[in-house]
Structures are given as C-alpha cells and as structure tokens.
Short mmCIF file of C-alpha atoms in Angstrom, two decimals:
data_model
loop_
_atom_site.label_atom_id
_atom_site.label_comp_id
_atom_site.label_asym_id
_atom_site.label_seq_id
_atom_site.Cartn_x
_atom_site.Cartn_y
_atom_site.Cartn_z
CA UNK X 1 4.41 16.40 8.21
CA UNK X 2 1.90 14.41 6.13
CA UNK X 3 3.60 12.15 3.59
CA UNK X 4 1.33 10.79 0.84
CA UNK X 5 2.10 7.24 -0.21
CA UNK X 6 0.65 6.45 -3.63
CA UNK X 7 0.15 2.79 -4.48
CA UNK X 8 0.44 2.00 -8.17
CA UNK X 9 0.69 -1.73 -8.57
CA UNK X 10 -2.69 -2.86 -9.91
CA UNK X 11 -3.37 -4.41 -13.31
CA UNK X 12 -6.96 -3.24 -13.89
CA UNK X 13 -7.98 -6.37 -15.77
CA UNK X 14 -11.70 -5.50 -15.63
CA UNK X 15 -11.01 -2.51 -17.90
CA UNK X 16 -9.57 -4.71 -20.66
CA UNK X 17 -8.90 -4.28 -23.56
CA UNK X 18 -7.85 -0.67 -22.87
CA UNK X 19 -6.14 -1.56 -19.60
CA UNK X 20 -3.34 -4.13 -19.89
CA UNK X 21 -0.61 -5.32 -17.60
CA UNK X 22 2.06 -3.19 -19.31
CA UNK X 23 -0.16 -0.07 -19.13
CA UNK X 24 -2.92 -0.58 -16.55
CA UNK X 25 -5.89 1.66 -15.84
CA UNK X 26 -4.12 4.09 -13.49
CA UNK X 27 -1.93 5.26 -16.39
CA UNK X 28 -4.67 5.68 -19.01
CA UNK X 29 -5.48 9.35 -19.86
CA UNK X 30 -9.26 8.84 -19.85
CA UNK X 31 -10.34 11.75 -17.62
CA UNK X 32 -9.80 15.24 -19.04
CA UNK X 33 -6.65 14.03 -20.78
CA UNK X 34 -5.06 12.98 -17.48
CA UNK X 35 -4.56 9.58 -15.93
CA UNK X 36 -5.87 8.56 -12.52
CA UNK X 37 -2.24 8.37 -11.36
CA UNK X 38 -1.70 11.99 -12.39
CA UNK X 39 -4.92 13.10 -10.72
CA UNK X 40 -3.77 11.38 -7.53
CA UNK X 41 -0.43 13.20 -7.71
CA UNK X 42 -2.18 16.56 -8.17
CA UNK X 43 -4.49 15.81 -5.23
CA UNK X 44 -1.41 15.77 -3.01
CA UNK X 45 0.28 18.83 -4.54
CA UNK X 46 -1.13 21.01 -1.73
CA UNK X 47 1.49 22.56 0.60
CA UNK X 48 -0.11 20.59 3.45
CA UNK X 49 1.55 17.47 2.06
CA UNK X 50 5.22 16.56 1.87
CA UNK X 51 6.90 15.03 -1.18
CA UNK X 52 5.19 11.72 -1.93
CA UNK X 53 6.33 8.14 -1.75
CA UNK X 54 5.29 6.23 -4.86
CA UNK X 55 5.30 2.42 -4.75
CA UNK X 56 5.05 0.86 -8.18
CA UNK X 57 5.55 -2.34 -10.12
CA UNK X 58 9.06 -2.23 -11.58
CA UNK X 59 7.61 -2.82 -15.05
CA UNK X 60 5.88 0.56 -14.85
CA UNK X 61 8.86 2.61 -13.67
CA UNK X 62 9.17 4.73 -16.80
CA UNK X 63 5.41 5.35 -16.95
CA UNK X 64 5.60 6.62 -13.39
CA UNK X 65 8.56 8.89 -14.15
CA UNK X 66 7.08 10.23 -17.38
CA UNK X 67 3.64 10.94 -15.95
CA UNK X 68 5.09 12.61 -12.88
CA UNK X 69 7.11 14.89 -15.17
CA UNK X 70 4.03 15.72 -17.27
CA UNK X 71 2.19 17.14 -14.25
CA UNK X 72 5.41 18.62 -12.86
CA UNK X 73 5.10 16.60 -9.68
CA UNK X 74 7.76 17.51 -7.12
CA UNK X 75 10.89 15.48 -7.78
CA UNK X 76 12.97 16.62 -4.81
CA UNK X 77 12.71 14.16 -1.90
CA UNK X 78 10.16 12.07 -3.80
CA UNK X 79 10.78 8.35 -3.30
CA UNK X 80 9.82 5.99 -6.12
CA UNK X 81 10.02 2.44 -4.81
CA UNK X 82 9.95 -0.44 -7.29
CA UNK X 83 8.43 -3.78 -6.33
CA UNK X 84 9.95 -6.69 -8.30
CA UNK X 85 6.81 -8.75 -7.60
CA UNK X 86 3.36 -7.87 -6.27
CA UNK X 87 2.79 -8.59 -2.60
CA UNK X 88 -0.66 -7.04 -2.02
CA UNK X 89 -1.04 -3.97 0.23
CA UNK X 90 0.45 -4.91 3.61
CA UNK X 91 4.02 -4.76 2.31
CA UNK X 92 3.62 -1.27 0.76
CA UNK X 93 2.08 0.00 4.00
CA UNK X 94 5.11 -1.25 5.92
CA UNK X 95 7.47 0.26 3.35
CA UNK X 96 5.70 3.60 3.58
CA UNK X 97 5.86 3.61 7.38
CA UNK X 98 9.57 2.76 7.42
CA UNK X 99 10.52 5.39 4.83
CA UNK X 100 8.33 8.03 6.47
CA UNK X 101 9.81 7.37 9.91
CA UNK X 102 13.28 7.77 8.42
CA UNK X 103 12.27 11.24 7.16
CA UNK X 104 10.51 12.30 10.34
CA UNK X 105 9.83 10.13 13.43
CA UNK X 106 6.55 12.02 13.96
CA UNK X 107 5.40 11.83 10.33
CA UNK X 108 1.87 10.93 9.31
CA UNK X 109 1.34 8.75 6.23
CA UNK X 110 -1.66 9.05 3.91
CA UNK X 111 -1.82 5.75 2.04
CA UNK X 112 -3.92 5.89 -1.13
CA UNK X 113 -4.44 3.85 -4.31
CA UNK X 114 -3.60 5.59 -7.58
CA UNK X 115 -6.46 4.07 -9.59
CA UNK X 116 -9.46 5.62 -7.82
CA UNK X 117 -11.46 8.65 -8.96
CA UNK X 118 -12.36 11.41 -6.48
CA UNK X 119 -14.39 14.14 -8.13
CA UNK X 120 -14.76 16.38 -5.04
CA UNK X 121 -11.23 17.00 -3.83
CA UNK X 122 -12.45 19.61 -1.32
CA UNK X 123 -14.61 16.99 0.40
CA UNK X 124 -11.62 14.66 0.52
CA UNK X 125 -9.39 17.39 1.99
CA UNK X 126 -12.03 18.11 4.63
CA UNK X 127 -12.19 14.42 5.55
CA UNK X 128 -8.40 14.30 5.95
CA UNK X 129 -8.60 17.38 8.19
CA UNK X 130 -11.20 15.64 10.39
CA UNK X 131 -8.95 12.58 10.63
CA UNK X 132 -5.77 14.40 11.68
CA UNK X 133 -6.36 14.61 15.47
CA UNK X 134 -7.09 10.89 15.71
CA UNK X 135 -4.05 9.97 13.60
CA UNK X 136 -1.79 12.21 15.68
CA UNK X 137 -3.13 10.47 18.79
CA UNK X 138 -1.98 7.11 17.46
CA UNK X 139 -5.16 5.91 15.79
CA UNK X 140 -5.11 4.27 12.35
CA UNK X 141 -7.81 6.05 10.39
CA UNK X 142 -9.55 4.50 7.41
CA UNK X 143 -11.78 6.52 5.11
CA UNK X 144 -15.20 5.10 4.31
CA UNK X 145 -17.46 6.14 1.44
CA UNK X 146 -21.06 6.87 2.37
CA UNK X 147 -22.99 4.38 0.20
CA UNK X 148 -25.35 5.72 -2.44
CA UNK X 149 -26.72 2.30 -3.43
CA UNK X 150 -26.70 -1.32 -2.21
CA UNK X 151 -23.53 -2.15 -4.13
CA UNK X 152 -22.34 -5.75 -3.95
CA UNK X 153 -18.93 -5.05 -5.47
CA UNK X 154 -17.36 -3.34 -2.45
CA UNK X 155 -16.32 -4.42 1.02
CA UNK X 156 -18.05 -2.57 3.85
CA UNK X 157 -17.06 -1.15 7.24
CA UNK X 158 -19.57 -1.32 10.12
CA UNK X 159 -19.36 1.74 12.35
CA UNK X 160 -20.36 1.98 15.98
CA UNK X 161 -22.48 5.00 15.14
CA UNK X 162 -23.41 7.24 12.23
CA UNK X 163 -21.64 10.58 12.02
CA UNK X 164 -18.86 12.57 10.40
CA UNK X 165 -16.19 10.79 12.42
CA UNK X 166 -13.72 9.76 13.43
CA UNK X 167 -15.99 6.84 14.39
CA UNK X 168 -15.14 3.60 16.12
CA UNK X 169 -15.03 0.60 13.77
CA UNK X 170 -16.94 -2.51 14.80
CA UNK X 171 -16.12 -4.77 11.88
CA UNK X 172 -14.84 -5.07 8.32
CA UNK X 173 -17.38 -6.91 6.16
CA UNK X 174 -16.68 -8.83 2.94
CA UNK X 175 -18.59 -8.05 -0.25
CA UNK X 176 -22.25 -8.85 0.55
CA UNK X 177 -25.07 -10.27 -1.53
CA UNK X 178 -27.82 -7.87 -2.65
CA UNK X 179 -30.12 -8.54 0.31
CA UNK X 180 -27.40 -7.82 2.87
CA UNK X 181 -26.24 -4.76 0.91
CA UNK X 182 -29.76 -3.36 1.09
CA UNK X 183 -29.83 -3.96 4.83
CA UNK X 184 -26.46 -2.18 5.20
CA UNK X 185 -27.77 0.82 3.30
CA UNK X 186 -30.92 0.99 5.45
CA UNK X 187 -28.95 0.72 8.70
CA UNK X 188 -27.00 3.92 8.02
CA UNK X 189 -23.92 2.72 9.93
CA UNK X 190 -22.14 1.01 7.03
CA UNK X 191 -19.69 2.63 4.60
CA UNK X 192 -17.77 1.31 1.62
CA UNK X 193 -14.14 0.41 2.28
CA UNK X 194 -12.13 2.76 0.04
CA UNK X 195 -8.69 1.40 0.97
CA UNK X 196 -7.40 4.86 1.98
CA UNK X 197 -5.65 5.20 5.35
CA UNK X 198 -4.07 7.90 7.52
CA UNK X 199 -1.70 6.91 10.33
CA UNK X 200 1.47 7.87 12.10
CA UNK X 201 4.48 5.93 10.93
CA UNK X 202 5.23 5.01 14.53
CA UNK X 203 1.72 3.65 15.21
CA UNK X 204 1.64 1.53 12.05
CA UNK X 205 5.06 0.02 12.76
CA UNK X 206 3.94 -0.85 16.28
CA UNK X 207 0.89 -2.65 14.86
CA UNK X 208 3.07 -4.53 12.39
CA UNK X 209 5.36 -5.61 15.22
CA UNK X 210 2.33 -6.91 17.12
CA UNK X 211 0.14 -8.42 14.38
CA UNK X 212 2.36 -9.06 11.33
CA UNK X 213 6.00 -9.20 12.45
CA UNK X 214 6.92 -11.54 9.61
CA UNK X 215 5.78 -8.98 7.02
CA UNK X 216 7.74 -6.19 8.72
CA UNK X 217 10.89 -8.27 9.10
CA UNK X 218 10.94 -9.32 5.45
CA UNK X 219 10.21 -5.79 4.25
CA UNK X 220 13.07 -4.43 6.35
CA UNK X 221 15.42 -6.97 4.77
CA UNK X 222 14.29 -6.09 1.22
CA UNK X 223 14.62 -2.36 1.93
CA UNK X 224 18.02 -2.82 3.51
CA UNK X 225 19.30 -4.54 0.37
CA UNK X 226 17.58 -2.11 -2.05
CA UNK X 227 19.67 -0.43 -4.75
CA UNK X 228 19.45 2.96 -6.44
CA UNK X 229 18.68 3.02 -10.17
CA UNK X 230 18.39 6.57 -11.55
CA UNK X 231 15.45 8.09 -9.63
CA UNK X 232 14.20 4.70 -8.42
CA UNK X 233 14.76 2.57 -5.35
CA UNK X 234 14.76 -1.09 -6.41
CA UNK X 235 13.79 -3.56 -3.69
CA UNK X 236 15.87 -6.70 -3.58
CA UNK X 237 13.98 -9.23 -5.71
CA UNK X 238 14.93 -12.39 -3.83
CA UNK X 239 14.22 -10.92 -0.40
CA UNK X 240 11.02 -9.14 -1.39
CA UNK X 241 9.61 -12.31 -2.96
CA UNK X 242 9.70 -13.81 0.55
CA UNK X 243 7.35 -11.15 1.99
CA UNK X 244 3.94 -12.68 2.82
CA UNK X 245 1.35 -11.90 0.16
CA UNK X 246 -1.38 -10.35 2.31
CA UNK X 247 -3.56 -7.23 2.33
CA UNK X 248 -3.32 -4.50 4.94
CA UNK X 249 -6.94 -5.29 5.87
CA UNK X 250 -6.16 -8.90 6.80
CA UNK X 251 -2.73 -8.17 8.29
CA UNK X 252 -3.60 -5.15 10.45
CA UNK X 253 -7.00 -3.50 10.07
CA UNK X 254 -9.18 -6.47 11.05
CA UNK X 255 -7.00 -7.21 14.10
CA UNK X 256 -5.97 -3.85 15.52
CA UNK X 257 -7.85 -2.14 18.34
CA UNK X 258 -6.65 1.29 17.17
CA UNK X 259 -8.89 1.65 14.12
CA UNK X 260 -11.13 4.66 13.47
CA UNK X 261 -13.10 5.63 10.38
CA UNK X 262 -13.97 8.97 8.81
CA UNK X 263 -16.98 8.74 6.46
CA UNK X 264 -16.86 10.98 3.40
CA UNK X 265 -18.62 11.77 0.14
CA UNK X 266 -15.91 12.86 -2.31
CA UNK X 267 -17.58 11.54 -5.47
CA UNK X 268 -15.52 8.37 -5.22
CA UNK X 269 -15.29 5.43 -7.58
CA UNK X 270 -12.73 2.67 -7.75
CA UNK X 271 -13.52 2.33 -11.48
CA UNK X 272 -13.46 -1.41 -11.05
CA UNK X 273 -15.47 -2.10 -14.20
CA UNK X 274 -16.55 -0.48 -17.44
CA UNK X 275 -20.02 0.07 -15.97
CA UNK X 276 -18.37 2.18 -13.24
CA UNK X 277 -16.58 4.17 -15.95
CA UNK X 278 -19.94 4.75 -17.68
CA UNK X 279 -21.35 6.08 -14.40
CA UNK X 280 -18.37 8.43 -14.01
CA UNK X 281 -18.43 9.82 -17.56
CA UNK X 282 -20.63 12.67 -18.76
CA UNK X 283 -23.70 11.45 -20.63
CA UNK X 284 -25.93 12.62 -23.47
CA UNK X 285 -29.67 13.10 -23.05
CA UNK X 286 -30.04 9.44 -24.05
CA UNK X 287 -27.57 8.33 -21.39
CA UNK X 288 -24.77 7.48 -23.81
CA UNK X 289 -21.12 8.09 -22.85
CA UNK X 290 -18.23 8.30 -25.30
CA UNK X 291 -14.45 8.44 -25.20
CA UNK X 292 -13.34 8.65 -28.81
CA UNK X 293 -15.75 8.84 -31.74
CA UNK X 294 -19.16 7.16 -31.86
CA UNK X 295 -22.64 7.40 -33.39
CA UNK X 296 -25.84 6.19 -31.74
CA UNK X 297 -29.15 5.37 -33.44
CA UNK X 298 -32.11 4.28 -31.30
CA UNK X 299 -29.68 3.44 -28.52
CA UNK X 300 -29.66 4.41 -24.84
CA UNK X 301 -27.44 4.13 -21.78
CA UNK X 302 -24.44 2.81 -23.67
CA UNK X 303 -20.70 3.26 -23.27
CA UNK X 304 -18.28 3.50 -26.19
CA UNK X 305 -14.51 3.78 -25.71
CA UNK X 306 -12.57 3.77 -28.97
CA UNK X 307 -8.87 4.08 -29.59
CA UNK X 308 -9.16 5.42 -33.13
CA UNK X 309 -12.02 3.59 -34.88
CA UNK X 310 -15.45 5.12 -35.44
CA UNK X 311 -17.99 2.99 -33.56
CA UNK X 312 -21.73 2.94 -34.37
CA UNK X 313 -24.31 1.49 -31.99
CA UNK X 314 -27.75 0.87 -33.48
CA UNK X 315 -30.85 -0.37 -31.65
CA UNK X 316 -29.00 -1.46 -28.49
CA UNK X 317 -29.34 -0.35 -24.88
CA UNK X 318 -27.10 -0.87 -21.85
CA UNK X 319 -24.09 -2.17 -23.80
CA UNK X 320 -20.38 -1.45 -23.58
CA UNK X 321 -18.16 -1.30 -26.66
CA UNK X 322 -14.42 -0.89 -26.12
CA UNK X 323 -12.35 -0.91 -29.32
CA UNK X 324 -8.58 -0.86 -29.53
CA UNK X 325 -6.36 -1.52 -32.52
CA UNK X 326 -6.05 -5.22 -31.76
CA UNK X 327 -9.08 -6.17 -29.64
CA UNK X 328 -12.79 -5.30 -29.31
CA UNK X 329 -15.05 -5.89 -26.31
CA UNK X 330 -18.85 -5.91 -26.63
CA UNK X 331 -20.80 -6.68 -23.45
CA UNK X 332 -23.97 -5.97 -21.55
CA UNK X 333 -23.27 -3.49 -18.75
CA UNK X 334 -24.89 -5.92 -16.31
CA UNK X 335 -22.02 -8.34 -16.99
CA UNK X 336 -19.21 -5.82 -16.64
CA UNK X 337 -17.47 -7.85 -13.92
CA UNK X 338 -17.27 -10.85 -16.27
CA UNK X 339 -14.66 -9.12 -18.43
CA UNK X 340 -12.12 -10.56 -16.02
CA UNK X 341 -13.14 -14.06 -17.14
CA UNK X 342 -12.21 -13.17 -20.72
CA UNK X 343 -8.84 -11.85 -19.57
CA UNK X 344 -8.12 -14.97 -17.52
CA UNK X 345 -8.87 -17.14 -20.55
CA UNK X 346 -6.59 -15.10 -22.80
CA UNK X 347 -3.82 -15.18 -20.22
CA UNK X 348 -4.08 -18.97 -20.06
CA UNK X 349 -3.56 -19.01 -23.84
CA UNK X 350 -0.53 -16.74 -23.54
CA UNK X 351 -2.09 -14.01 -25.69
CA UNK X 352 -0.18 -10.73 -25.88
CA UNK X 353 -3.47 -8.77 -25.95
CA UNK X 354 -3.61 -9.01 -22.15
CA UNK X 355 -0.05 -7.76 -21.68
CA UNK X 356 0.54 -4.92 -24.08
CA UNK X 357 -0.92 -2.78 -26.84
CA UNK X 358 0.52 -2.44 -30.30
CA UNK X 359 1.95 0.87 -29.09
CA UNK X 360 4.68 0.23 -26.53
CA UNK X 361 6.01 3.09 -24.42
CA UNK X 362 9.70 3.44 -23.70
CA UNK X 363 11.82 6.05 -21.83
CA UNK X 364 12.77 7.61 -25.18
CA UNK X 365 9.23 7.64 -26.67
CA UNK X 366 7.14 4.86 -28.18
CA UNK X 367 6.90 2.40 -31.02
CA UNK X 368 3.73 1.01 -32.60
CA UNK X 369 3.25 -2.04 -34.78
CA UNK X 370 1.65 -1.24 -38.15
CA UNK X 371 1.99 -4.54 -40.01
CA UNK X 372 3.76 -7.86 -39.53
CA UNK X 373 4.40 -10.85 -41.77
CA UNK X 374 6.56 -13.94 -41.90
CA UNK X 375 9.78 -12.10 -42.79
CA UNK X 376 8.95 -8.44 -42.17
CA UNK X 377 7.55 -5.96 -39.68
CA UNK X 378 6.59 -2.31 -40.13
CA UNK X 379 6.33 0.01 -37.16
CA UNK X 380 6.11 3.70 -36.37
CA UNK X 381 8.55 5.14 -33.86
CA UNK X 382 8.41 8.46 -32.01
CA UNK X 383 11.48 9.76 -30.19
CA UNK X 384 11.08 12.56 -27.68
CA UNK X 385 13.21 15.72 -27.91
CA UNK X 386 16.68 15.18 -26.48
CA UNK X 387 16.24 11.40 -26.23
CA UNK X 388 17.91 8.53 -28.07
CA UNK X 389 17.51 4.81 -28.51
CA UNK X 390 20.32 2.50 -27.43
CA UNK X 391 23.20 1.71 -29.80
CA UNK X 392 22.44 -1.79 -31.10
CA UNK X 393 22.80 -4.33 -33.89
CA UNK X 394 20.83 -7.33 -35.20
CA UNK X 395 22.05 -10.73 -36.32
CA UNK X 396 19.07 -11.73 -38.45
CA UNK X 397 17.44 -8.61 -39.81
CA UNK X 398 18.08 -5.41 -41.73
CA UNK X 399 16.16 -2.16 -41.21
CA UNK X 400 15.05 0.71 -43.42
CA UNK X 401 14.10 4.06 -41.86
CA UNK X 402 11.95 6.81 -43.39
CA UNK X 403 11.57 10.05 -41.41
CA UNK X 404 8.01 11.37 -41.49
CA UNK X 405 8.34 14.35 -39.10
CA UNK X 406 11.02 16.18 -37.15
CA UNK X 407 14.78 15.77 -37.36
CA UNK X 408 16.78 12.69 -36.39
CA UNK X 409 20.44 12.03 -35.83
CA UNK X 410 21.19 8.70 -37.51
CA UNK X 411 24.29 6.71 -36.59
CA UNK X 412 25.25 3.65 -38.69
CA UNK X 413 28.59 1.90 -38.09
CA UNK X 414 30.19 5.01 -36.63
CA UNK X 415 28.97 7.46 -39.27
CA UNK X 416 26.41 10.06 -38.14
CA UNK X 417 24.18 12.34 -40.21
CA UNK X 418 20.98 14.32 -39.78
CA UNK X 419 17.80 13.25 -41.54
CA UNK X 420 14.56 15.22 -41.93
CA UNK X 421 11.14 14.54 -43.43
CA UNK X 422 11.06 12.18 -46.45
CA UNK X 423 14.71 11.22 -46.09
CA UNK X 424 15.64 7.58 -45.53
CA UNK X 425 18.48 5.31 -44.44
CA UNK X 426 19.29 1.62 -44.75
CA UNK X 427 20.78 -0.44 -41.88
CA UNK X 428 22.40 -3.69 -43.08
CA UNK X 429 22.37 -6.88 -41.03
CA UNK X 430 24.98 -6.64 -38.27
CA UNK X 431 25.51 -2.87 -38.52
CA UNK X 432 25.71 -0.95 -35.26
CA UNK X 433 23.16 1.83 -35.29
CA UNK X 434 21.31 4.36 -33.19
CA UNK X 435 18.54 6.93 -33.60
CA UNK X 436 18.50 10.16 -31.58
CA UNK X 437 16.39 13.31 -31.58
CA UNK X 438 18.54 16.44 -31.22
CA UNK X 439 15.58 18.74 -31.87
CA UNK X 440 12.93 20.43 -29.73
CA UNK X 441 9.89 18.63 -31.13
CA UNK X 442 9.08 14.91 -31.26
CA UNK X 443 10.44 13.10 -34.32
CA UNK X 444 8.73 10.19 -36.04
CA UNK X 445 10.14 7.53 -38.32
CA UNK X 446 8.69 4.53 -40.15
CA UNK X 447 10.88 1.47 -39.63
CA UNK X 448 10.70 -1.54 -41.97
CA UNK X 449 12.39 -4.65 -40.60
CA UNK X 450 13.12 -7.60 -42.91
CA UNK X 451 15.01 -10.82 -42.49
CA UNK X 452 14.92 -14.46 -41.44
CA UNK X 453 13.99 -13.57 -37.85
CA UNK X 454 12.43 -10.33 -36.56
CA UNK X 455 11.83 -11.11 -32.88
CA UNK X 456 12.49 -8.46 -30.23
CA UNK X 457 15.20 -10.63 -28.71
CA UNK X 458 17.41 -10.26 -31.81
CA UNK X 459 19.13 -7.22 -30.31
CA UNK X 460 22.72 -6.75 -29.17
CA UNK X 461 23.13 -3.48 -27.25
CA UNK X 462 26.41 -1.61 -26.84
CA UNK X 463 27.64 0.79 -24.19
CA UNK X 464 29.34 4.09 -24.99
CA UNK X 465 32.70 2.33 -25.21
CA UNK X 466 31.30 -0.03 -27.84
CA UNK X 467 31.15 -3.16 -25.69
CA UNK X 468 28.05 -5.38 -25.93
CA UNK X 469 26.17 -5.55 -22.63
CA UNK X 470 22.81 -7.20 -23.37
CA UNK X 471 21.09 -9.45 -25.87
CA UNK X 472 17.57 -8.67 -24.64
#
C-alpha cells in the first residue's frame, strides 16, 4: 500500500498579490482552470495509490474540502489533518508516518508538497516505480530534479554517482551562489532538492526515534488529543504548538544513513516566484505570457496576470504585471524574489492585502466587497445550491438584499419566503435572519449594509434552537 501524504500549509508570499495567506498559491486555479492542489490530488488518483492523507492549515479547511469535491477526490478513508499552527515539514512527516502505520504496518508513504507543478506525470510515476524497491527495503528515498540551469534558488543534493537511481546521497547542500551552481551543473552529480519523499512508515518512525524523538513525542501527544470536526481531524492546538519548528531535512534527512535519491525529469517547478510562473506558462512568439486579458505593444518576454482588468504593456521587456481588484504589482522579472520584501512590509503595517482578497470564500459560497464607506458597505454574495448562511443578527447595522440571479429562501424574524431576480428584502437592526439556496444553481444577491458600525464582528449567530452561540 502506497499512501500519498499531501502537504498544503504554505503561504506562497512570492506570488503576491494573487496569492494571500487566506488563499495561497496551491489553491489558485491558474493552470488549465485547476489549482496546484487539485493537480496534486489527481496525480495520486491512480489505483496504485491508497486514499490520501492531506495535512493543511486549519484556516484552509473549507478550501481543501471544496477543491477535493470539485475533482471528485476519493473521500472514503481520506484523512484531512488540520494544523492549528505551522511547524515546518518534520511534524507533518511524523504525522503521516503515524497515521499510515495505523492503516497498515507495512505501508509506504509518498510525502509531497501541494504547490509544485509536474508537467510530465508519466516521468514522475516512473521515478516512483524505480524508488519502490529501496523504500520497501527500509531506505528513505528523496526525489531529485535533474538541473537544467545553474539555479541559485534551490537547495541541491550531491549524489555519489550519476544515474537513474536509487543513488547514495553524499550531502544536502544549501542554496549556492551562481559560481557554485555552475560547478554543480558541470559536475553532473548534483540534483535539485524537490522536497518529495518515499519511505515506509516503520522506517521513518525509527529515524524519528533516533534523530528527532522530541518531534515524534510531541506529535504523538497532539494526535492523541485530536478531535473530529466534520471530515477533519483537528490537532490539539496547545500540544501541537509545542512541537519543534524544524524541517524534515534538518531533523532527519541530513542525519540519517538510510537516504537514497532517485533523479527525475518530470517538468518540475516549485513556482516559487512570478518569473517561475512565466517560465511555466505558454508564450507568444514575442515571449509574452498572459492569464486574464492583456495587450502588448513593442514588448517582449513579459508576464501579465489580471483578475478582471485589461492590462496594456507598451515598450517594456522582462516585466511582470499582476493586477487584482485591490493591489497591483509591477516588477522586473530579475527581481521576482524581492516581492517577498513588499509582502513583509505590508504585513508589518497590518494591511489586509496580504491576508485576503475582496472576495472571501466560505463553506456556503463567497462574498465580495464592492464598495465601502463610513456608514455603509455593499457586497455581492453567492450561495451554492443546497447551502445556507448561519442564522444571525446585528446590533449596529441594517441590511437590504436584492436578488440578482437564482432563487433564495429568505428568513427574517421567523418568517420565510422565496425571492427571485429583482426582488428585495429589508432586514432591520436586531432582526434574526438567514439566507439559503434551495435551488439547483448558484444564487447571487447584492447586500447593502448601513449603520453606525459595519465590522464583521457585529454578528450574533444562533443555533437551530434559537440560542446565540457566537459573536464572531
């Protein structure tokens, strides 16, 4: 049994402003209408793999569930583990090994990030096949990418010899400068560290016991106190926060004597910058790549990503333009890594543009800010078929709803009626209300909020018995 473990905890700050902490790069549908997370799920849909383990930030739980449903990922026996805080990659590796061993003491685990692009899935499958005998024999196999250029943005693995593998690993090497990267490329025995691993659950737990027993002990405690929440397994927040914050490379890979490597060429990219996205996208004869709508005049080798606006690039080469509804990035491709500096500065200022977009996704659908003023806010809301918002009331604001498509069930102070396109309803201050979609197509409504205070925390929610249970 091979159990894929998909890691989905990154923030993707170098792909700002499209990628944000509430909806990071692995969930963005930028490749053929699918997200990298969905492509990773489909990569492991082969009968050779068992139901996956997904380890995610708890903030992204509904994104995970929704995107799994969209690609009809197997739900039976799938484990979705929620981390209350990020603890790097050693903790998820230990979690995966423990859960896999509980399923099958002889299970193999294929640990993979969800935010990498692999264009040649057949080459990846062949590499996994080559790695299986070594993993079954108790080796921990890492997959290395055969370098195509002297890239200074990746860590490297030095192999004992060139070949298809499994090869003995001599050393893990930090990101080099350009001169050393060129020497690595010329040597032919260095590969990029892709952060993908295949191992038996038993072998990995033995290595944790030997090299990182504190990580394993804390993870066991957090798992033992975990609670079920719908389809999710929530790790205990207090206990998990005590797990050492360390990568699997530092905790195990650089210390263990059981490491092997299988080199591969699956058309891999970690999409760690917008310049990497430009390289991955299709290009025009002039080298321009577009996601959205753009026009180019006397311009070459540019990237435009636009969430709605028409972007024109005139007389510029090698630039990146990323436009969202509340932020625009313009940068030279050579400085793609410096986007993180912008994000760090905005985070220090407490700007919401690093956390979330104007459109916020919820289990029932989404809502998007249209306009906001001192005493009002206008937003568009879409509710998925069969879903409903919580029953709630507000102390400081009234609301006015106008249905623009579909059919909605509108409940106000215990009275319920159906509303369709162009019909409206008024919700007074303090009235208990709820919107639901009883139809088979998404329904959209324009909501106008007005009052002395329109913050998101002015919400009292009620359970089915009518008792208030939250003010957040």
